[in-house]
């Protein structure tokens, strides 16, 4: 196992390097970079005597615009005065020590920006992950045991309807119904907590936080119920129909023991081994539309704004962190395969 883990860790280095290199090359050909955007801001605000950015005060010269010397100063300010290969080399060296640079537009370090958005991503991701797994696995087992029954048909219909409704559409509908729109004022419209949250007692702070999470979490999880529930159901049905289950039943083993001791152990393998990747994905993959609808400033909105503004340090820095975590999650998934099912060997994982 140690040799396999070391091999995978060494393979992560070129994989991570390749992803960063491809993304860096693509960004070099995207028009409207941070320098061009800042020049446009300076020109639009210069006539009114306004400063577009605190870091570029004095670069704009009114009707004269930006001459070549001033433009070179602006490029040097953002590091674009160096060749592309040198900028990439310096970026990788900084990333090794987790120095992700500073945002061109937020005047903060990329690490500070990511950390400031984590409360929203943690709230959406962790609750979505927990509710999905804790609901779908028992429901999928029940559907597998009662396959073809009225319960199976009704629940399948409900979760498929929920799957067909986009999360942002459901979010808007719930805001209209329960957010003080045209019907009932039950849940808050925006934010992670109330404005007076810091003044509340600790137990009211918890309730206030949970109350704010009801609508966005509901909009996030409903669509994911169908996939996980049907995956659980099909996995259990496949195990129930195998010969060892028929043999156990023929020997008079109680049905509950057959289901939860024999079938459960084998059927849950594809679900449990997906935990690491699903957790990382839910933790960091913020939903832009959900965040916009419920006014939640999370990583999804940060990623969108950084791409629109060509804020390359944020784009590259967040990609570096998320890619590294994704590769680690994949390694943990492979390790969990072997820990849960001893029949699987690391040599077979190498040949997948």
Short mmCIF file of C-alpha atoms in Angstrom, two decimals:
data_model
loop_
_atom_site.label_atom_id
_atom_site.label_comp_id
_atom_site.label_asym_id
_atom_site.label_seq_id
_atom_site.Cartn_x
_atom_site.Cartn_y
_atom_site.Cartn_z
CA UNK A 1 0.00 0.00 0.00
CA UNK A 2 2.80 2.42 0.86
CA UNK A 3 4.41 1.98 -2.56
CA UNK A 4 1.08 2.58 -4.31
CA UNK A 5 0.39 5.74 -2.30
CA UNK A 6 3.87 7.07 -3.01
CA UNK A 7 3.43 6.34 -6.71
CA UNK A 8 0.12 8.16 -6.82
CA UNK A 9 1.53 11.15 -4.95
CA UNK A 10 4.39 11.39 -7.44
CA UNK A 11 1.93 11.17 -10.35
CA UNK A 12 -0.04 14.07 -8.89
CA UNK A 13 2.86 16.43 -9.55
CA UNK A 14 2.84 16.24 -13.40
CA UNK A 15 -0.95 16.09 -13.42
CA UNK A 16 -1.26 19.25 -11.36
CA UNK A 17 1.50 20.92 -13.36
CA UNK A 18 -0.19 20.02 -16.66
CA UNK A 19 -3.57 21.39 -15.59
CA UNK A 20 -2.03 24.64 -14.42
CA UNK A 21 0.02 24.96 -17.62
CA UNK A 22 -2.97 24.42 -19.92
CA UNK A 23 -5.08 26.92 -17.97
CA UNK A 24 -2.26 29.48 -17.95
CA UNK A 25 -1.78 29.16 -21.72
CA UNK A 26 -5.51 29.58 -22.35
CA UNK A 27 -5.64 32.73 -20.23
CA UNK A 28 -2.91 34.30 -22.37
CA UNK A 29 -5.20 34.27 -25.41
CA UNK A 30 -8.34 35.56 -23.69
CA UNK A 31 -9.02 39.17 -24.76
CA UNK A 32 -9.78 41.93 -22.29
CA UNK A 33 -7.23 41.15 -19.59
CA UNK A 34 -6.90 43.05 -16.31
CA UNK A 35 -4.70 45.76 -17.88
CA UNK A 36 -7.20 46.44 -20.66
CA UNK A 37 -10.09 46.50 -18.19
CA UNK A 38 -8.27 48.88 -15.88
CA UNK A 39 -7.37 51.18 -18.79
CA UNK A 40 -11.06 51.31 -19.71
CA UNK A 41 -11.96 52.13 -16.12
CA UNK A 42 -9.34 54.87 -15.96
CA UNK A 43 -10.59 56.39 -19.18
CA UNK A 44 -14.24 56.26 -18.08
CA UNK A 45 -13.58 57.70 -14.63
CA UNK A 46 -10.73 60.02 -15.51
CA UNK A 47 -12.96 62.71 -16.99
CA UNK A 48 -14.79 62.92 -13.65
CA UNK A 49 -11.57 63.04 -11.64
CA UNK A 50 -12.24 59.64 -10.04
CA UNK A 51 -9.63 57.01 -9.27
CA UNK A 52 -10.45 53.56 -10.62
CA UNK A 53 -8.06 51.82 -8.29
CA UNK A 54 -6.00 52.89 -5.31
CA UNK A 55 -2.94 51.13 -6.72
CA UNK A 56 -2.86 53.09 -9.99
CA UNK A 57 -3.40 56.63 -8.79
CA UNK A 58 -1.68 59.15 -11.00
CA UNK A 59 -1.33 56.93 -14.07
CA UNK A 60 -4.16 58.57 -15.98
CA UNK A 61 -3.49 61.96 -17.53
CA UNK A 62 -6.97 63.24 -18.39
CA UNK A 63 -7.58 63.92 -22.07
CA UNK A 64 -4.06 62.73 -22.89
CA UNK A 65 -5.05 59.22 -21.91
CA UNK A 66 -2.28 56.72 -21.25
CA UNK A 67 0.97 57.10 -23.11
CA UNK A 68 3.35 54.23 -23.71
CA UNK A 69 5.37 54.91 -20.57
CA UNK A 70 2.30 54.94 -18.34
CA UNK A 71 0.96 51.78 -19.98
CA UNK A 72 4.26 50.04 -19.30
CA UNK A 73 4.02 51.13 -15.66
CA UNK A 74 0.55 49.59 -15.51
CA UNK A 75 1.78 46.33 -17.01
CA UNK A 76 4.64 46.24 -14.52
CA UNK A 77 2.17 46.82 -11.69
CA UNK A 78 0.38 43.57 -12.59
CA UNK A 79 3.51 41.69 -13.60
CA UNK A 80 2.73 41.60 -17.33
CA UNK A 81 6.07 43.21 -18.20
CA UNK A 82 7.74 39.79 -17.97
CA UNK A 83 7.66 37.00 -20.58
CA UNK A 84 4.88 34.45 -20.18
CA UNK A 85 7.22 31.55 -19.40
CA UNK A 86 8.92 33.56 -16.64
CA UNK A 87 5.59 34.52 -15.09
CA UNK A 88 4.46 30.89 -15.12
CA UNK A 89 7.73 29.72 -13.56
CA UNK A 90 7.51 32.30 -10.77
CA UNK A 91 3.84 31.47 -10.21
CA UNK A 92 4.58 27.74 -9.74
CA UNK A 93 7.42 28.52 -7.33
CA UNK A 94 5.08 30.68 -5.26
CA UNK A 95 2.31 28.08 -5.38
CA UNK A 96 4.61 25.42 -3.94
CA UNK A 97 4.74 27.50 -0.74
CA UNK A 98 1.00 28.28 -1.09
CA UNK A 99 1.65 31.91 -1.91
CA UNK A 100 -1.25 32.35 -4.36
CA UNK A 101 -0.68 36.03 -5.00
CA UNK A 102 -3.01 38.99 -4.65
CA UNK A 103 -6.27 39.71 -6.45
CA UNK A 104 -6.11 42.48 -9.05
CA UNK A 105 -9.56 43.79 -8.15
CA UNK A 106 -10.23 42.93 -4.48
CA UNK A 107 -6.92 44.22 -3.09
CA UNK A 108 -6.64 41.06 -0.98
CA UNK A 109 -4.58 37.93 -1.16
CA UNK A 110 -6.21 34.98 -2.92
CA UNK A 111 -5.97 32.88 0.26
CA UNK A 112 -7.82 35.55 2.23
CA UNK A 113 -10.53 35.72 -0.44
CA UNK A 114 -11.04 31.94 -0.48
CA UNK A 115 -11.16 31.78 3.33
CA UNK A 116 -13.67 34.64 3.46
CA UNK A 117 -16.03 32.72 1.13
CA UNK A 118 -15.72 29.39 2.95
CA UNK A 119 -18.60 29.87 5.45
CA UNK A 120 -21.11 29.94 2.59
CA UNK A 121 -19.50 27.01 0.77
CA UNK A 122 -19.26 24.98 3.98
CA UNK A 123 -22.91 25.64 4.74
CA UNK A 124 -24.17 24.71 1.28
CA UNK A 125 -21.75 21.85 0.67
CA UNK A 126 -21.72 20.01 3.98
CA UNK A 127 -25.47 20.21 4.56
CA UNK A 128 -26.17 19.13 0.98
CA UNK A 129 -23.80 16.19 1.35
CA UNK A 130 -25.18 15.03 4.70
CA UNK A 131 -28.86 15.41 3.82
CA UNK A 132 -28.41 13.68 0.45
CA UNK A 133 -26.62 10.62 1.82
CA UNK A 134 -28.65 10.30 5.03
CA UNK A 135 -31.91 10.46 3.05
CA UNK A 136 -31.10 8.64 -0.15
CA UNK A 137 -29.36 5.53 1.23
CA UNK A 138 -32.24 4.45 3.53
CA UNK A 139 -34.77 5.40 0.84
CA UNK A 140 -32.87 3.44 -1.81
CA UNK A 141 -32.70 0.37 0.43
CA UNK A 142 -36.44 0.58 1.11
CA UNK A 143 -37.16 0.90 -2.61
CA UNK A 144 -34.94 -2.09 -3.42
CA UNK A 145 -36.69 -4.28 -0.84
CA UNK A 146 -40.13 -3.19 -2.11
CA UNK A 147 -39.22 -3.06 -5.78
CA UNK A 148 -42.30 -2.65 -7.98
CA UNK A 149 -44.65 -1.83 -5.10
CA UNK A 150 -46.85 1.26 -4.84
CA UNK A 151 -44.32 2.81 -2.46
CA UNK A 152 -41.56 2.31 -5.05
CA UNK A 153 -43.62 3.85 -7.86
CA UNK A 154 -44.78 6.87 -5.84
CA UNK A 155 -41.34 7.71 -4.45
CA UNK A 156 -39.74 7.28 -7.87
CA UNK A 157 -42.26 9.68 -9.37
CA UNK A 158 -41.65 12.28 -6.66
CA UNK A 159 -37.85 12.22 -6.84
CA UNK A 160 -37.86 12.26 -10.65
CA UNK A 161 -40.10 15.33 -10.62
CA UNK A 162 -37.67 16.96 -8.22
CA UNK A 163 -34.78 15.96 -10.50
CA UNK A 164 -36.52 17.55 -13.49
CA UNK A 165 -36.90 20.92 -11.75
CA UNK A 166 -33.70 23.02 -11.93
CA UNK A 167 -32.44 24.10 -8.52
CA UNK A 168 -32.55 27.82 -9.32
CA UNK A 169 -36.16 27.55 -10.54
CA UNK A 170 -37.15 25.80 -7.32
CA UNK A 171 -35.26 28.47 -5.37
CA UNK A 172 -37.16 31.30 -7.04
CA UNK A 173 -40.46 29.47 -6.50
CA UNK A 174 -39.76 28.98 -2.80
CA UNK A 175 -38.78 32.62 -2.39
CA UNK A 176 -42.07 33.69 -3.94
CA UNK A 177 -44.06 31.29 -1.78
CA UNK A 178 -42.24 31.48 1.56
CA UNK A 179 -39.93 34.50 1.38
CA UNK A 180 -42.44 37.29 1.84
CA UNK A 181 -43.32 37.57 -1.83
CA UNK A 182 -46.92 37.15 -2.91
CA UNK A 183 -47.82 34.56 -0.27
CA UNK A 184 -46.19 33.76 3.12
CA UNK A 185 -43.35 35.52 4.92
CA UNK A 186 -41.85 32.46 6.62
CA UNK A 187 -38.16 32.32 5.73
CA UNK A 188 -35.55 35.09 5.29
CA UNK A 189 -34.80 36.30 1.79
CA UNK A 190 -31.05 36.70 1.88
CA UNK A 191 -27.77 36.07 3.65
CA UNK A 192 -26.29 33.38 5.84
CA UNK A 193 -27.46 34.97 9.11
CA UNK A 194 -29.49 37.99 10.23
CA UNK A 195 -27.97 41.44 10.60
CA UNK A 196 -28.23 41.27 14.40
CA UNK A 197 -26.82 37.76 14.59
CA UNK A 198 -23.85 38.79 16.78
CA UNK A 199 -26.21 40.24 19.38
CA UNK A 200 -28.28 37.06 19.76
CA UNK A 201 -27.73 34.38 22.43
CA UNK A 202 -25.83 31.33 21.21
CA UNK A 203 -28.91 29.11 20.87
CA UNK A 204 -30.74 31.78 18.86
CA UNK A 205 -27.68 32.17 16.66
CA UNK A 206 -27.86 28.46 15.80
CA UNK A 207 -31.59 28.67 15.09
CA UNK A 208 -31.13 31.82 13.02
CA UNK A 209 -28.41 30.18 10.94
CA UNK A 210 -30.47 27.02 10.37
CA UNK A 211 -33.54 29.10 9.48
CA UNK A 212 -31.56 30.94 6.81
CA UNK A 213 -30.31 27.64 5.38
CA UNK A 214 -33.70 25.99 4.83
CA UNK A 215 -34.52 27.44 1.39
CA UNK A 216 -31.05 27.35 -0.26
CA UNK A 217 -30.32 23.83 1.03
CA UNK A 218 -33.71 22.59 -0.17
CA UNK A 219 -33.08 24.07 -3.61
CA UNK A 220 -29.63 22.43 -3.69
CA UNK A 221 -30.49 18.90 -2.54
CA UNK A 222 -33.79 18.13 -4.28
CA UNK A 223 -32.17 17.62 -7.66
CA UNK A 224 -29.50 15.27 -6.29
CA UNK A 225 -31.96 12.90 -4.59
CA UNK A 226 -32.80 10.99 -7.77
CA UNK A 227 -29.26 9.96 -8.73
CA UNK A 228 -28.18 8.80 -5.28
CA UNK A 229 -31.48 7.06 -4.49
CA UNK A 230 -31.59 5.13 -7.76
CA UNK A 231 -27.90 4.24 -7.47
CA UNK A 232 -28.53 2.82 -3.99
CA UNK A 233 -31.63 0.95 -5.14
CA UNK A 234 -29.96 -0.61 -8.18
CA UNK A 235 -26.87 -1.57 -6.18
CA UNK A 236 -28.98 -3.40 -3.58
CA UNK A 237 -31.19 -5.07 -6.17
CA UNK A 238 -28.11 -6.40 -7.95
CA UNK A 239 -26.80 -7.91 -4.69
CA UNK A 240 -30.18 -9.28 -3.61
CA UNK A 241 -30.41 -11.32 -6.83
CA UNK A 242 -27.02 -13.00 -6.37
CA UNK A 243 -26.59 -16.67 -5.51
CA UNK A 244 -25.19 -16.17 -2.00
CA UNK A 245 -28.40 -14.36 -0.97
CA UNK A 246 -30.56 -17.18 -2.30
CA UNK A 247 -28.37 -19.67 -0.44
CA UNK A 248 -28.63 -17.74 2.84
CA UNK A 249 -32.41 -17.56 2.52
CA UNK A 250 -32.60 -21.27 1.75
CA UNK A 251 -30.69 -21.98 4.95
CA UNK A 252 -33.30 -20.08 6.93
CA UNK A 253 -31.23 -16.98 7.73
CA UNK A 254 -33.58 -14.19 8.88
CA UNK A 255 -34.35 -11.63 6.17
CA UNK A 256 -33.08 -8.71 8.24
CA UNK A 257 -29.75 -10.47 8.78
CA UNK A 258 -29.47 -11.29 5.08
CA UNK A 259 -30.17 -7.69 4.13
CA UNK A 260 -28.10 -5.76 6.65
CA UNK A 261 -25.21 -8.20 7.26
CA UNK A 262 -24.58 -9.72 3.84
CA UNK A 263 -26.25 -7.55 1.19
CA UNK A 264 -25.55 -4.21 2.83
CA UNK A 265 -21.81 -4.81 3.15
CA UNK A 266 -21.39 -5.50 -0.57
CA UNK A 267 -24.00 -3.12 -1.97
CA UNK A 268 -22.74 -0.11 -0.07
CA UNK A 269 -19.20 -0.34 -1.49
CA UNK A 270 -19.78 1.93 -4.54
CA UNK A 271 -21.58 4.42 -2.29
CA UNK A 272 -19.05 4.57 0.55
CA UNK A 273 -16.04 4.75 -1.76
CA UNK A 274 -17.59 7.79 -3.40
CA UNK A 275 -17.73 9.68 -0.08
CA UNK A 276 -14.34 11.47 -0.36
CA UNK A 277 -14.90 12.81 -3.86
CA UNK A 278 -18.53 13.70 -3.13
CA UNK A 279 -17.57 15.50 0.07
CA UNK A 280 -14.83 17.53 -1.61
CA UNK A 281 -17.13 18.33 -4.51
CA UNK A 282 -19.98 19.42 -2.27
CA UNK A 283 -17.63 21.40 -0.05
CA UNK A 284 -16.05 23.51 -2.78
CA UNK A 285 -18.35 23.33 -5.79
CA UNK A 286 -20.55 26.30 -4.98
CA UNK A 287 -23.70 26.85 -7.00
CA UNK A 288 -23.56 30.25 -8.67
CA UNK A 289 -27.30 30.51 -9.30
CA UNK A 290 -28.25 29.41 -5.78
CA UNK A 291 -25.82 31.93 -4.31
CA UNK A 292 -27.21 34.69 -6.53
CA UNK A 293 -30.84 33.94 -5.72
CA UNK A 294 -30.33 33.83 -1.96
CA UNK A 295 -27.63 36.56 -1.85
CA UNK A 296 -24.93 34.20 -0.57
CA UNK A 297 -21.39 35.34 -1.29
CA UNK A 298 -19.56 32.03 -1.73
CA UNK A 299 -16.90 30.40 -3.88
CA UNK A 300 -19.25 29.94 -6.82
CA UNK A 301 -19.82 33.68 -7.11
CA UNK A 302 -16.12 34.37 -6.54
CA UNK A 303 -15.13 32.03 -9.38
CA UNK A 304 -17.66 33.61 -11.74
CA UNK A 305 -16.60 37.18 -10.96
CA UNK A 306 -12.90 36.36 -11.25
CA UNK A 307 -13.42 34.93 -14.75
CA UNK A 308 -15.54 37.89 -15.88
CA UNK A 309 -13.05 40.42 -14.46
CA UNK A 310 -10.03 38.45 -15.77
CA UNK A 311 -8.74 38.33 -12.22
CA UNK A 312 -6.08 35.76 -13.11
CA UNK A 313 -4.50 35.33 -9.64
CA UNK A 314 -7.90 34.30 -8.24
CA UNK A 315 -8.64 32.03 -11.22
CA UNK A 316 -5.29 30.27 -11.09
CA UNK A 317 -4.99 30.19 -7.30
CA UNK A 318 -8.45 28.71 -6.72
CA UNK A 319 -7.89 26.21 -9.55
CA UNK A 320 -4.62 25.13 -7.92
CA UNK A 321 -6.31 24.50 -4.56
CA UNK A 322 -9.36 22.72 -6.00
CA UNK A 323 -7.29 20.54 -8.35
CA UNK A 324 -4.99 19.46 -5.55
CA UNK A 325 -7.94 18.58 -3.32
CA UNK A 326 -9.59 16.69 -6.18
CA UNK A 327 -6.47 14.59 -6.76
CA UNK A 328 -6.20 13.83 -3.04
CA UNK A 329 -9.89 12.85 -2.96
CA UNK A 330 -9.29 10.45 -5.85
CA UNK A 331 -6.41 8.83 -3.95
CA UNK A 332 -8.54 8.48 -0.81
CA UNK A 333 -11.28 6.90 -2.92
CA UNK A 334 -8.90 4.24 -4.24
CA UNK A 335 -7.60 3.54 -0.74
CA UNK A 336 -11.14 3.20 0.59
CA UNK A 337 -11.90 0.60 -2.11
CA UNK A 338 -9.23 -1.69 -0.68
CA UNK A 339 -10.06 -1.00 2.96
CA UNK A 340 -13.75 -1.77 2.45
CA UNK A 341 -13.35 -4.67 0.04
CA UNK A 342 -10.15 -6.72 0.67
CA UNK A 343 -10.76 -8.61 -2.59
CA UNK A 344 -9.56 -5.53 -4.49
CA UNK A 345 -5.80 -5.18 -4.81
CA UNK A 346 -3.81 -2.05 -5.58
CA UNK A 347 -2.39 -3.70 -8.68
CA UNK A 348 -5.90 -3.88 -10.14
CA UNK A 349 -6.42 -0.18 -9.44
CA UNK A 350 -3.31 0.64 -11.47
CA UNK A 351 -4.82 -1.13 -14.47
CA UNK A 352 -8.16 0.66 -14.41
#
